[in-house]
Tab-separated table of C-alpha atoms in Angstrom:
chain	number	residue	atom	x	y	z
A	1	MET	CA	-37.497	69.936	158.332
A	2	VAL	CA	-34.708	69.603	155.226
A	3	GLY	CA	-32.410	71.942	157.064
A	4	LEU	CA	-33.039	69.997	159.839
A	5	ASP	CA	-32.033	66.822	158.497
A	6	ALA	CA	-28.867	67.888	157.659
A	7	ASN	CA	-28.247	69.793	160.517
A	8	LEU	CA	-28.772	65.772	162.317
A	9	ALA	CA	-26.443	64.206	159.710
A	10	GLY	CA	-23.535	66.592	160.585
A	11	SER	CA	-23.738	65.715	164.086
A	12	ALA	CA	-23.986	61.170	163.584
A	13	ARG	CA	-21.215	62.416	160.995
A	14	ASP	CA	-19.773	64.899	163.693
A	15	ALA	CA	-19.345	62.017	167.215
A	16	PRO	CA	-15.924	61.130	167.860
A	17	ALA	CA	-14.065	58.289	164.856
A	18	ALA	CA	-13.987	55.093	167.876
A	19	VAL	CA	-10.120	54.416	167.281
A	20	ALA	CA	-8.230	54.017	163.910
A	21	PRO	CA	-8.402	50.940	161.538
A	22	LEU	CA	-6.166	47.656	162.757
A	23	SER	CA	-3.067	47.433	160.793
A	24	ARG	CA	-2.665	44.133	158.848
A	25	SER	CA	-0.645	43.142	160.984
A	26	ALA	CA	-2.979	42.764	164.041
A	27	ARG	CA	-4.659	39.814	162.922
A	28	ARG	CA	-8.165	40.106	164.597
A	29	ARG	CA	-10.149	37.278	163.571
A	30	VAL	CA	-13.461	37.084	165.559
A	31	LEU	CA	-16.925	34.366	165.640
A	32	ILE	CA	-20.142	35.451	167.249
A	33	ILE	CA	-22.680	32.448	167.992
A	34	VAL	CA	-26.772	34.088	167.648
A	35	GLU	CA	-29.741	31.922	167.841
A	36	ASN	CA	-32.653	34.668	168.629
A	37	LEU	CA	-32.327	35.323	164.705
A	38	PRO	CA	-30.724	35.203	161.902
A	39	VAL	CA	-28.264	37.754	159.966
A	40	PRO	CA	-28.332	40.682	158.254
A	41	PHE	CA	-32.178	40.772	159.849
A	42	ASP	CA	-30.585	41.034	163.597
A	43	ARG	CA	-29.996	44.892	163.587
A	44	ARG	CA	-27.618	44.542	166.194
A	45	VAL	CA	-25.346	42.111	166.035
A	46	TRP	CA	-25.124	42.890	162.285
A	47	ALA	CA	-24.302	46.697	163.231
A	48	GLU	CA	-21.052	44.545	165.451
A	49	ALA	CA	-20.080	42.019	163.028
A	50	SER	CA	-20.005	44.757	160.079
A	51	THR	CA	-17.908	47.762	162.312
A	52	LEU	CA	-15.635	45.469	163.875
A	53	SER	CA	-15.525	44.343	160.005
A	54	ARG	CA	-14.964	48.111	158.914
A	55	TYR	CA	-12.038	48.614	161.174
A	56	GLY	CA	-10.757	45.516	160.246
A	57	TYR	CA	-11.262	42.212	162.323
A	58	GLU	CA	-12.180	39.132	160.269
A	59	VAL	CA	-16.003	38.455	160.809
A	60	THR	CA	-18.110	35.055	161.038
A	61	VAL	CA	-21.431	34.323	162.150
A	62	ILE	CA	-23.127	31.569	163.209
A	63	CYS	CA	-26.884	32.214	162.767
A	64	PRO	CA	-29.776	30.607	162.526
A	65	LYS	CA	-31.866	30.735	159.033
A	66	GLY	CA	-35.004	32.213	158.366
A	67	PRO	CA	-37.223	34.473	155.114
A	68	GLN	CA	-35.284	36.140	153.309
A	69	ALA	CA	-31.893	33.903	154.760
A	70	THR	CA	-32.038	31.150	154.069
A	71	ALA	CA	-28.832	30.310	151.936
A	72	SER	CA	-25.823	27.775	154.466
A	73	PHE	CA	-22.940	30.095	153.617
A	74	GLU	CA	-22.911	33.985	152.812
A	75	VAL	CA	-21.321	36.949	152.988
A	76	ILE	CA	-21.708	39.786	152.738
A	77	ASP	CA	-19.791	43.559	153.477
A	78	GLY	CA	-16.904	40.627	153.965
A	79	VAL	CA	-18.170	39.223	156.898
A	80	ASN	CA	-18.848	35.899	156.457
A	81	ILE	CA	-22.453	34.169	157.943
A	82	TYR	CA	-22.998	30.243	158.461
A	83	ARG	CA	-26.514	29.023	158.986
A	84	HIS	CA	-28.252	26.255	159.902
A	85	TRP	CA	-31.897	24.486	160.645
A	86	LEU	CA	-33.699	25.657	163.187
A	87	PRO	CA	-37.112	24.168	164.275
A	88	SER	CA	-39.871	26.660	164.878
A	89	GLU	CA	-39.631	29.044	168.259
A	90	GLY	CA	-40.344	26.502	171.073
A	91	ARG	CA	-44.006	26.685	173.039
A	92	GLY	CA	-43.317	25.094	176.454
A	93	LEU	CA	-41.177	22.646	178.219
A	94	PRO	CA	-40.284	19.622	174.746
A	95	GLY	CA	-40.523	22.969	172.584
A	96	TYR	CA	-37.669	25.261	174.015
A	97	LEU	CA	-36.049	20.998	174.084
A	98	ALA	CA	-36.469	20.694	171.050
A	99	GLU	CA	-35.242	24.053	169.566
A	100	TYR	CA	-31.599	24.929	171.892
A	101	SER	CA	-30.784	21.797	171.451
A	102	ALA	CA	-30.694	21.815	167.579
A	103	ALA	CA	-29.559	25.158	168.017
A	104	LEU	CA	-26.591	24.248	170.169
A	105	PHE	CA	-25.347	21.023	167.936
A	106	TRP	CA	-24.826	22.891	164.604
A	107	GLU	CA	-23.344	25.838	166.648
A	108	PHE	CA	-20.902	23.448	167.905
A	109	VAL	CA	-20.422	21.376	164.490
A	110	LEU	CA	-20.202	25.057	162.840
A	111	SER	CA	-17.886	26.449	164.949
A	112	LEU	CA	-15.608	24.082	164.615
A	113	LYS	CA	-15.952	23.827	160.265
A	114	VAL	CA	-15.354	28.211	160.910
A	115	LEU	CA	-11.740	26.939	162.797
A	116	ALA	CA	-10.835	24.941	160.299
A	117	ARG	CA	-11.723	27.003	158.134
A	118	HIS	CA	-11.130	30.679	158.996
A	119	GLY	CA	-9.951	30.360	162.460
A	120	PHE	CA	-10.930	32.663	165.381
A	121	ASP	CA	-9.092	34.209	168.626
A	122	VAL	CA	-12.946	35.312	169.700
A	123	VAL	CA	-16.032	33.910	170.437
A	124	HIS	CA	-18.387	36.489	170.992
A	125	ALA	CA	-22.389	34.827	172.203
A	126	CYS	CA	-25.883	37.074	171.945
A	127	ASN	CA	-27.867	34.950	173.740
A	128	PRO	CA	-30.574	33.577	174.277
A	129	PRO	CA	-30.518	31.176	175.299
A	130	ASP	CA	-27.975	31.285	177.568
A	131	LEU	CA	-26.724	27.725	176.687
A	132	ILE	CA	-23.277	28.803	173.961
A	133	PHE	CA	-21.029	29.417	176.819
A	134	LEU	CA	-20.848	25.870	176.306
A	135	ILE	CA	-19.836	26.283	173.031
A	136	GLY	CA	-17.169	29.494	174.706
A	137	ALA	CA	-16.087	26.962	177.202
A	138	PHE	CA	-14.949	24.274	175.296
A	139	HIS	CA	-12.304	27.027	172.389
A	140	LYS	CA	-11.737	28.852	175.285
A	141	PHE	CA	-9.808	25.234	177.579
A	142	LEU	CA	-8.899	23.562	174.810
A	143	PHE	CA	-8.397	26.238	171.840
A	144	GLY	CA	-7.304	29.234	174.323
A	145	LYS	CA	-9.949	31.511	172.586
A	146	SER	CA	-11.618	33.906	174.242
A	147	PHE	CA	-15.071	34.521	175.722
A	148	ILE	CA	-16.572	38.054	175.211
A	149	PHE	CA	-20.736	37.716	176.763
A	150	ASP	CA	-22.975	40.515	174.929
A	151	HIS	CA	-25.817	39.890	176.964
A	152	HIS	CA	-29.017	40.855	174.517
A	153	ASP	CA	-32.313	39.232	177.060
A	154	ILE	CA	-32.025	39.269	180.580
A	155	ASN	CA	-32.875	35.212	180.812
A	156	PRO	CA	-34.362	34.995	184.255
A	157	GLU	CA	-36.936	36.752	183.618
A	158	LEU	CA	-37.749	36.598	181.107
A	159	TYR	CA	-38.571	32.870	181.984
A	160	GLU	CA	-41.217	33.960	184.401
A	161	ALA	CA	-42.264	37.339	182.041
A	162	LYS	CA	-43.156	33.336	180.066
A	163	PHE	CA	-44.249	30.819	182.398
A	164	GLY	CA	-45.785	33.529	185.273
A	165	ARG	CA	-43.544	31.033	187.191
A	166	ARG	CA	-39.702	30.967	188.818
A	167	GLY	CA	-39.233	27.320	189.753
A	168	LEU	CA	-36.932	24.959	188.453
A	169	LEU	CA	-36.465	26.272	185.438
A	170	TRP	CA	-35.911	29.082	186.656
A	171	ARG	CA	-32.873	28.111	188.639
A	172	VAL	CA	-31.735	26.574	186.149
A	173	MET	CA	-31.759	30.069	184.007
A	174	VAL	CA	-30.314	32.187	187.050
A	175	LEU	CA	-27.554	28.998	187.041
A	176	PHE	CA	-26.274	29.691	183.171
A	177	GLU	CA	-26.437	32.686	183.610
A	178	ARG	CA	-23.764	32.510	185.983
A	179	LEU	CA	-21.093	30.113	185.304
A	180	THR	CA	-21.961	32.361	181.208
A	181	PHE	CA	-20.643	35.176	183.852
A	182	ALA	CA	-18.310	33.098	185.126
A	183	LEU	CA	-17.331	32.285	181.866
A	184	ALA	CA	-16.884	35.330	179.635
A	185	ASP	CA	-13.527	37.837	179.807
A	186	VAL	CA	-15.342	40.974	178.558
A	187	SER	CA	-19.803	41.132	179.071
A	188	ILE	CA	-20.917	44.303	177.221
A	189	ALA	CA	-24.527	45.148	178.395
A	190	THR	CA	-27.032	46.878	176.341
A	191	ASN	CA	-27.889	49.218	179.408
A	192	GLN	CA	-27.437	50.375	183.159
A	193	SER	CA	-29.791	47.880	184.242
A	194	TYR	CA	-28.261	45.268	182.272
A	195	ARG	CA	-24.435	46.102	183.803
A	196	THR	CA	-25.629	46.754	186.891
A	197	ILE	CA	-27.159	42.299	186.761
A	198	ALA	CA	-23.342	41.313	185.446
A	199	LEU	CA	-22.265	43.278	188.549
A	200	GLU	CA	-24.117	42.395	191.457
A	201	ARG	CA	-26.044	38.777	189.980
A	202	GLY	CA	-22.471	38.197	187.483
A	203	LYS	CA	-20.283	39.287	190.590
A	204	LYS	CA	-18.255	40.411	187.643
A	205	ASN	CA	-14.868	43.247	187.331
A	206	PRO	CA	-17.050	46.095	187.028
A	207	GLU	CA	-13.873	46.784	184.394
A	208	ARG	CA	-14.539	43.983	182.309
A	209	VAL	CA	-18.250	45.271	182.051
A	210	PHE	CA	-18.797	47.219	179.210
A	211	VAL	CA	-21.996	49.624	178.081
A	212	VAL	CA	-23.045	49.120	174.586
A	213	ARG	CA	-25.481	50.278	173.815
A	214	SER	CA	-28.602	48.619	171.073
A	215	GLY	CA	-28.995	52.911	168.591
A	216	PRO	CA	-29.558	52.982	165.226
A	217	ASN	CA	-27.964	52.353	162.086
A	218	LEU	CA	-28.443	55.660	160.484
A	219	SER	CA	-27.188	54.322	157.640
A	220	ARG	CA	-30.467	52.057	157.442
A	221	VAL	CA	-33.114	54.250	159.796
A	222	ARG	CA	-33.925	56.469	157.340
A	223	SER	CA	-37.132	58.379	155.589
A	224	LEU	CA	-39.287	57.514	153.044
A	225	PRO	CA	-42.219	59.359	151.245
A	226	PRO	CA	-45.258	58.408	152.989
A	227	ASP	CA	-47.446	55.810	151.461
A	228	PRO	CA	-51.066	57.170	152.742
A	229	SER	CA	-52.309	53.556	151.045
A	230	TRP	CA	-51.743	52.542	154.818
A	231	LYS	CA	-53.752	53.716	155.878
A	232	LYS	CA	-57.301	52.631	154.260
A	233	GLY	CA	-58.672	55.624	153.855
A	234	ARG	CA	-58.426	56.395	157.448
A	235	GLU	CA	-56.860	59.703	158.804
A	236	PHE	CA	-54.114	58.643	160.682
A	237	LEU	CA	-52.132	55.879	161.053
A	238	VAL	CA	-50.978	54.356	163.878
A	239	ALA	CA	-47.071	51.647	163.590
A	240	TYR	CA	-46.652	48.207	165.599
A	241	VAL	CA	-43.505	46.812	164.896
A	242	GLY	CA	-41.640	44.726	166.534
A	243	VAL	CA	-41.217	40.652	168.042
A	244	ILE	CA	-44.836	39.136	168.259
A	245	GLY	CA	-45.316	36.862	171.552
A	246	LYS	CA	-46.281	37.346	174.410
A	247	GLN	CA	-43.837	39.513	177.044
A	248	GLU	CA	-44.610	42.433	173.094
A	249	GLY	CA	-47.918	42.714	175.189
A	250	ILE	CA	-50.077	42.964	170.934
A	251	ASP	CA	-53.588	41.835	172.823
A	252	LEU	CA	-53.467	44.780	175.574
A	253	LEU	CA	-52.378	47.383	171.728
A	254	LEU	CA	-55.610	45.807	170.123
A	255	GLU	CA	-57.870	45.534	173.075
A	256	SER	CA	-56.699	49.547	173.171
A	257	ILE	CA	-58.221	49.198	169.860
A	258	LYS	CA	-61.453	48.119	170.763
A	259	HIS	CA	-61.543	50.677	173.929
A	260	VAL	CA	-60.350	53.424	170.686
A	261	ARG	CA	-62.519	52.528	168.798
A	262	GLU	CA	-65.463	51.079	171.495
A	263	THR	CA	-65.753	53.739	174.213
A	264	ARG	CA	-64.331	57.309	172.635
A	265	ASN	CA	-66.426	56.285	169.682
A	266	ARG	CA	-63.197	57.321	166.646
A	267	ASP	CA	-63.564	55.413	163.795
A	268	ASP	CA	-60.357	57.616	161.917
A	269	VAL	CA	-57.582	56.077	163.017
A	270	GLN	CA	-55.708	53.114	161.087
A	271	PHE	CA	-53.032	50.524	163.125
A	272	VAL	CA	-50.278	48.603	161.667
A	273	ILE	CA	-48.728	46.107	162.824
A	274	VAL	CA	-44.978	45.248	161.523
A	275	GLY	CA	-43.313	41.522	162.453
A	276	SER	CA	-43.715	37.726	163.244
A	277	GLY	CA	-43.859	36.108	166.296
A	278	PRO	CA	-45.507	32.641	167.952
A	279	GLU	CA	-47.559	35.366	168.819
A	280	LEU	CA	-49.355	35.946	165.398
A	281	GLU	CA	-52.237	34.423	164.403
A	282	ALA	CA	-52.968	33.569	168.070
A	283	VAL	CA	-52.956	37.777	167.706
A	284	GLN	CA	-55.027	37.536	164.745
A	285	LYS	CA	-57.807	35.761	165.854
A	286	LEU	CA	-57.978	38.006	169.049
A	287	ALA	CA	-58.617	41.180	166.492
A	288	THR	CA	-60.916	39.163	164.748
A	289	ALA	CA	-63.117	38.649	167.982
A	290	LEU	CA	-62.693	41.809	169.159
A	291	ASP	CA	-63.805	43.238	165.483
A	292	LEU	CA	-60.646	44.612	164.327
A	293	ASP	CA	-59.948	43.746	161.128
A	294	GLU	CA	-61.293	46.091	159.299
A	295	LEU	CA	-58.746	48.499	161.912
A	296	VAL	CA	-55.206	46.691	161.790
A	297	THR	CA	-53.415	44.992	159.190
A	298	PHE	CA	-51.005	42.787	160.354
A	299	ALA	CA	-47.355	43.157	158.030
A	300	GLY	CA	-46.548	40.486	158.934
A	301	ARG	CA	-41.910	40.780	158.572
A	302	VAL	CA	-41.294	42.691	155.965
A	303	ASP	CA	-38.016	44.725	153.946
A	304	ASP	CA	-36.237	47.193	154.886
A	305	THR	CA	-38.355	50.128	152.843
A	306	THR	CA	-41.566	48.097	153.582
A	307	LEU	CA	-40.514	48.912	157.137
A	308	PHE	CA	-39.437	52.639	156.948
A	309	THR	CA	-41.977	53.813	154.549
A	310	ILE	CA	-45.275	52.313	156.798
A	311	LEU	CA	-42.925	53.848	160.212
A	312	SER	CA	-42.701	57.673	157.923
A	313	THR	CA	-46.383	57.331	157.408
A	314	ALA	CA	-47.061	56.603	160.917
A	315	ASP	CA	-48.699	59.191	162.914
A	316	VAL	CA	-48.078	57.713	166.103
A	317	CYS	CA	-45.808	54.779	166.754
A	318	VAL	CA	-46.639	52.658	169.067
A	319	ASN	CA	-44.698	50.377	172.200
A	320	PRO	CA	-47.313	47.823	174.302
A	321	ASP	CA	-44.394	45.454	175.548
A	322	ARG	CA	-46.116	44.178	179.042
A	323	PRO	CA	-44.176	45.156	182.110
A	324	ASN	CA	-43.214	42.967	183.130
A	325	ALA	CA	-39.650	42.873	184.855
A	326	MET	CA	-37.711	41.697	181.802
A	327	ASN	CA	-38.941	44.415	180.088
A	328	ASP	CA	-38.299	46.680	182.267
A	329	LYS	CA	-35.287	46.802	182.373
A	330	SER	CA	-35.022	46.302	178.469
A	331	THR	CA	-33.648	48.453	175.577
A	332	MET	CA	-36.056	47.594	172.777
A	333	ASN	CA	-34.810	48.032	169.366
A	334	LYS	CA	-37.782	49.368	168.425
A	335	ILE	CA	-37.812	52.801	171.002
A	336	MET	CA	-34.938	54.230	168.984
A	337	GLU	CA	-35.818	53.128	165.333
A	338	TYR	CA	-38.803	54.794	166.125
A	339	MET	CA	-37.344	57.962	167.874
A	340	ALA	CA	-34.831	58.293	164.617
A	341	LEU	CA	-37.706	58.754	162.324
A	342	GLY	CA	-39.360	61.276	164.423
A	343	LYS	CA	-42.785	59.953	165.887
A	344	PRO	CA	-43.555	61.111	168.923
A	345	ILE	CA	-44.546	57.662	171.253
A	346	VAL	CA	-47.342	55.928	173.727
A	347	GLN	CA	-45.863	53.302	176.327
A	348	PHE	CA	-46.299	51.791	179.715
A	349	ASP	CA	-44.143	53.362	181.840
A	350	LEU	CA	-41.018	50.979	182.029
A	351	THR	CA	-37.947	51.843	183.385
A	352	GLU	CA	-35.505	51.379	180.331
A	353	GLY	CA	-38.591	52.884	178.209
A	354	ARG	CA	-38.270	56.136	179.997
A	355	VAL	CA	-34.711	56.721	179.819
A	356	SER	CA	-34.161	55.976	176.427
A	357	ALA	CA	-37.573	58.495	174.996
A	358	GLY	CA	-37.372	60.020	177.704
A	359	GLU	CA	-40.015	63.262	176.000
A	360	ALA	CA	-40.516	61.301	172.840
A	361	SER	CA	-43.092	59.424	174.547
A	362	LEU	CA	-46.081	59.680	177.241
A	363	TYR	CA	-46.265	56.898	179.262
A	364	ALA	CA	-49.598	54.775	179.994
A	365	LYS	CA	-50.057	53.100	183.023
A	366	ASN	CA	-48.914	49.759	183.307
A	367	THR	CA	-52.151	47.252	181.609
A	368	ASP	CA	-53.881	50.200	181.407
A	369	THR	CA	-55.305	50.045	178.568
A	370	ALA	CA	-58.279	52.711	177.928
A	371	GLU	CA	-55.854	54.656	179.510
A	372	PHE	CA	-53.077	53.793	176.369
A	373	GLY	CA	-55.459	54.158	174.253
A	374	ASP	CA	-55.907	57.515	174.961
A	375	LYS	CA	-52.638	58.458	174.864
A	376	ILE	CA	-52.632	57.469	171.952
A	377	LEU	CA	-55.847	59.834	170.832
A	378	GLU	CA	-53.666	62.602	172.712
A	379	LEU	CA	-51.321	62.571	170.456
A	380	ILE	CA	-53.234	62.262	167.074
A	381	ASP	CA	-55.464	65.466	167.580
A	382	ASP	CA	-52.532	67.174	169.172
A	383	PRO	CA	-50.140	67.723	165.413
A	384	VAL	CA	-48.214	70.719	167.472
A	385	ARG	CA	-47.017	68.320	170.236
A	386	ARG	CA	-46.398	65.490	167.795
A	387	ASP	CA	-43.445	67.533	166.114
A	388	ARG	CA	-42.198	68.383	169.194
A	389	MET	CA	-42.361	64.727	170.792
A	390	GLY	CA	-41.037	63.793	167.250
A	391	ALA	CA	-38.416	66.809	167.119
A	392	PHE	CA	-36.917	65.788	170.554
A	393	GLY	CA	-36.544	62.216	170.568
A	394	ARG	CA	-35.031	62.093	166.776
A	395	GLU	CA	-32.433	64.903	168.377
A	396	ARG	CA	-32.404	62.165	171.253
A	397	ILE	CA	-30.676	59.382	168.569
A	398	TYR	CA	-28.151	62.214	166.346
A	399	GLY	CA	-27.256	64.012	169.589
A	400	GLU	CA	-25.944	60.631	172.488
A	401	LEU	CA	-27.624	57.423	170.943
A	402	ALA	CA	-26.960	56.830	167.548
A	403	TRP	CA	-24.462	53.620	166.541
A	404	ASP	CA	-22.150	55.554	165.383
A	405	TYR	CA	-21.902	56.592	168.940
A	406	GLU	CA	-20.539	53.173	170.564
A	407	MET	CA	-18.896	51.795	168.128
A	408	ALA	CA	-16.201	53.085	170.027
A	409	LYS	CA	-17.710	51.767	173.032
A	410	LEU	CA	-17.740	48.199	171.280
A	411	LEU	CA	-14.435	48.674	169.599
A	412	GLY	CA	-13.297	48.894	173.688
A	413	ALA	CA	-14.455	46.115	174.337
A	414	TYR	CA	-12.934	44.485	171.967
A	415	ASP	CA	-9.307	45.887	172.944
A	416	LYS	CA	-9.939	44.914	176.542
A	417	ALA	CA	-9.339	41.503	175.114
A	418	PHE	CA	-7.005	41.263	173.288
A	419	SER	CA	-5.081	43.404	176.223
A	420	MET	CA	-6.821	40.242	178.721
A	421	ARG	CA	-5.620	38.002	176.167
A	422	TYR	CA	-1.465	39.172	175.189
A	423	SER	CA	-1.126	39.473	179.129
A	424	ALA	CA	1.891	38.517	180.416
A	425	GLY	CA	2.034	34.842	180.974
A	426	ARG	CA	-1.878	34.953	179.345
A	427	LEU	CA	-0.427	34.583	174.943
A	428	ARG	CA	-3.049	31.813	174.139
A	429	ARG	CA	-1.700	28.468	173.150
A	430	TYR	CA	-2.744	27.627	169.201
A	431	ARG	CA	-2.109	30.665	167.415
A	432	PHE	CA	-2.396	28.575	164.229
A	433	MET	CA	-5.654	27.928	163.680
């Protein structure tokens, strides 16, 4: 394995260089706005921000506060980070209105502070929600700033997944999405499915849509010595890492664990669920109701060392995302990290999940929790197959899907935005801001 690690690490280092860093005379200033997670814990946003900074951009991020990210302002690796208060994640219409209103207010206030203190040429908006275009529009039309839309979630599908219906609010989500695309000088898609949405639903010019996948940052994702204590005395460990919300399907995972124990009579597999989210308390209660407390460890949100220790200890990793239009078209960071660590995966058969993982995963019929549990046991009982699938995933990450291969695409999107910005007749006003 040491030799394989060395070869794979070499292939990542040998990835084509993106571009030369900007010269000091080519000043490019970026304001990134994200609501979903605090930076640097939003892995995609932090990879983008740190890459831009490394290549000579002056980068500022506005994001919410959160656990282990409570400072209102700090500088990390040359990136200015402004954080704001945000109420707990909304549940129901009143909760979402409170959350999004507070976020929009503080993002706008902080954008003015950043404009005065640091200046910026581009507003880089990371959804959800699709409301940040309002701040982008203010700065674009009043101060001549460019607007880049970084399409992380397809919100109409996300709304339908959460509430199980369409209706007036769904149509409002579609309207916000269209307005966001219409305002964007450049749109960044996380995969080909999202690019298709940008072209078809967003009516974007293909030359202005760039696919930048959420590849793992290999300087962060690393194998660590296993810690058998996570197995709680059992022989095998199965791990889940990610947000704990309705669409993540943790309830489906718990049903599959019940099948493993009661139908398959297996008591040699421990499960650990890493992460936090609005459904954490509900799924913990469900685990108790299903008499699974001894088999399932809820680790909560953990630091990177603990996270990668758990994943390095795991024999199998799972992605129980509930099958719906949102999850079918979305690329999940957890899949990429599982693969980077050489872990075989079990998930439901969703389009982008299969595109990412390929032969590194087994695929259960959608929402069939018994088959999901059976697939886990297939891998638990076949170490040769586990090793083969893990090696396939690891080689795929190191050979083509790591962040090293996405940096050039991100920088290409920015080159396009700045070439449009300074094209004939479009040199922006207010260069002093």
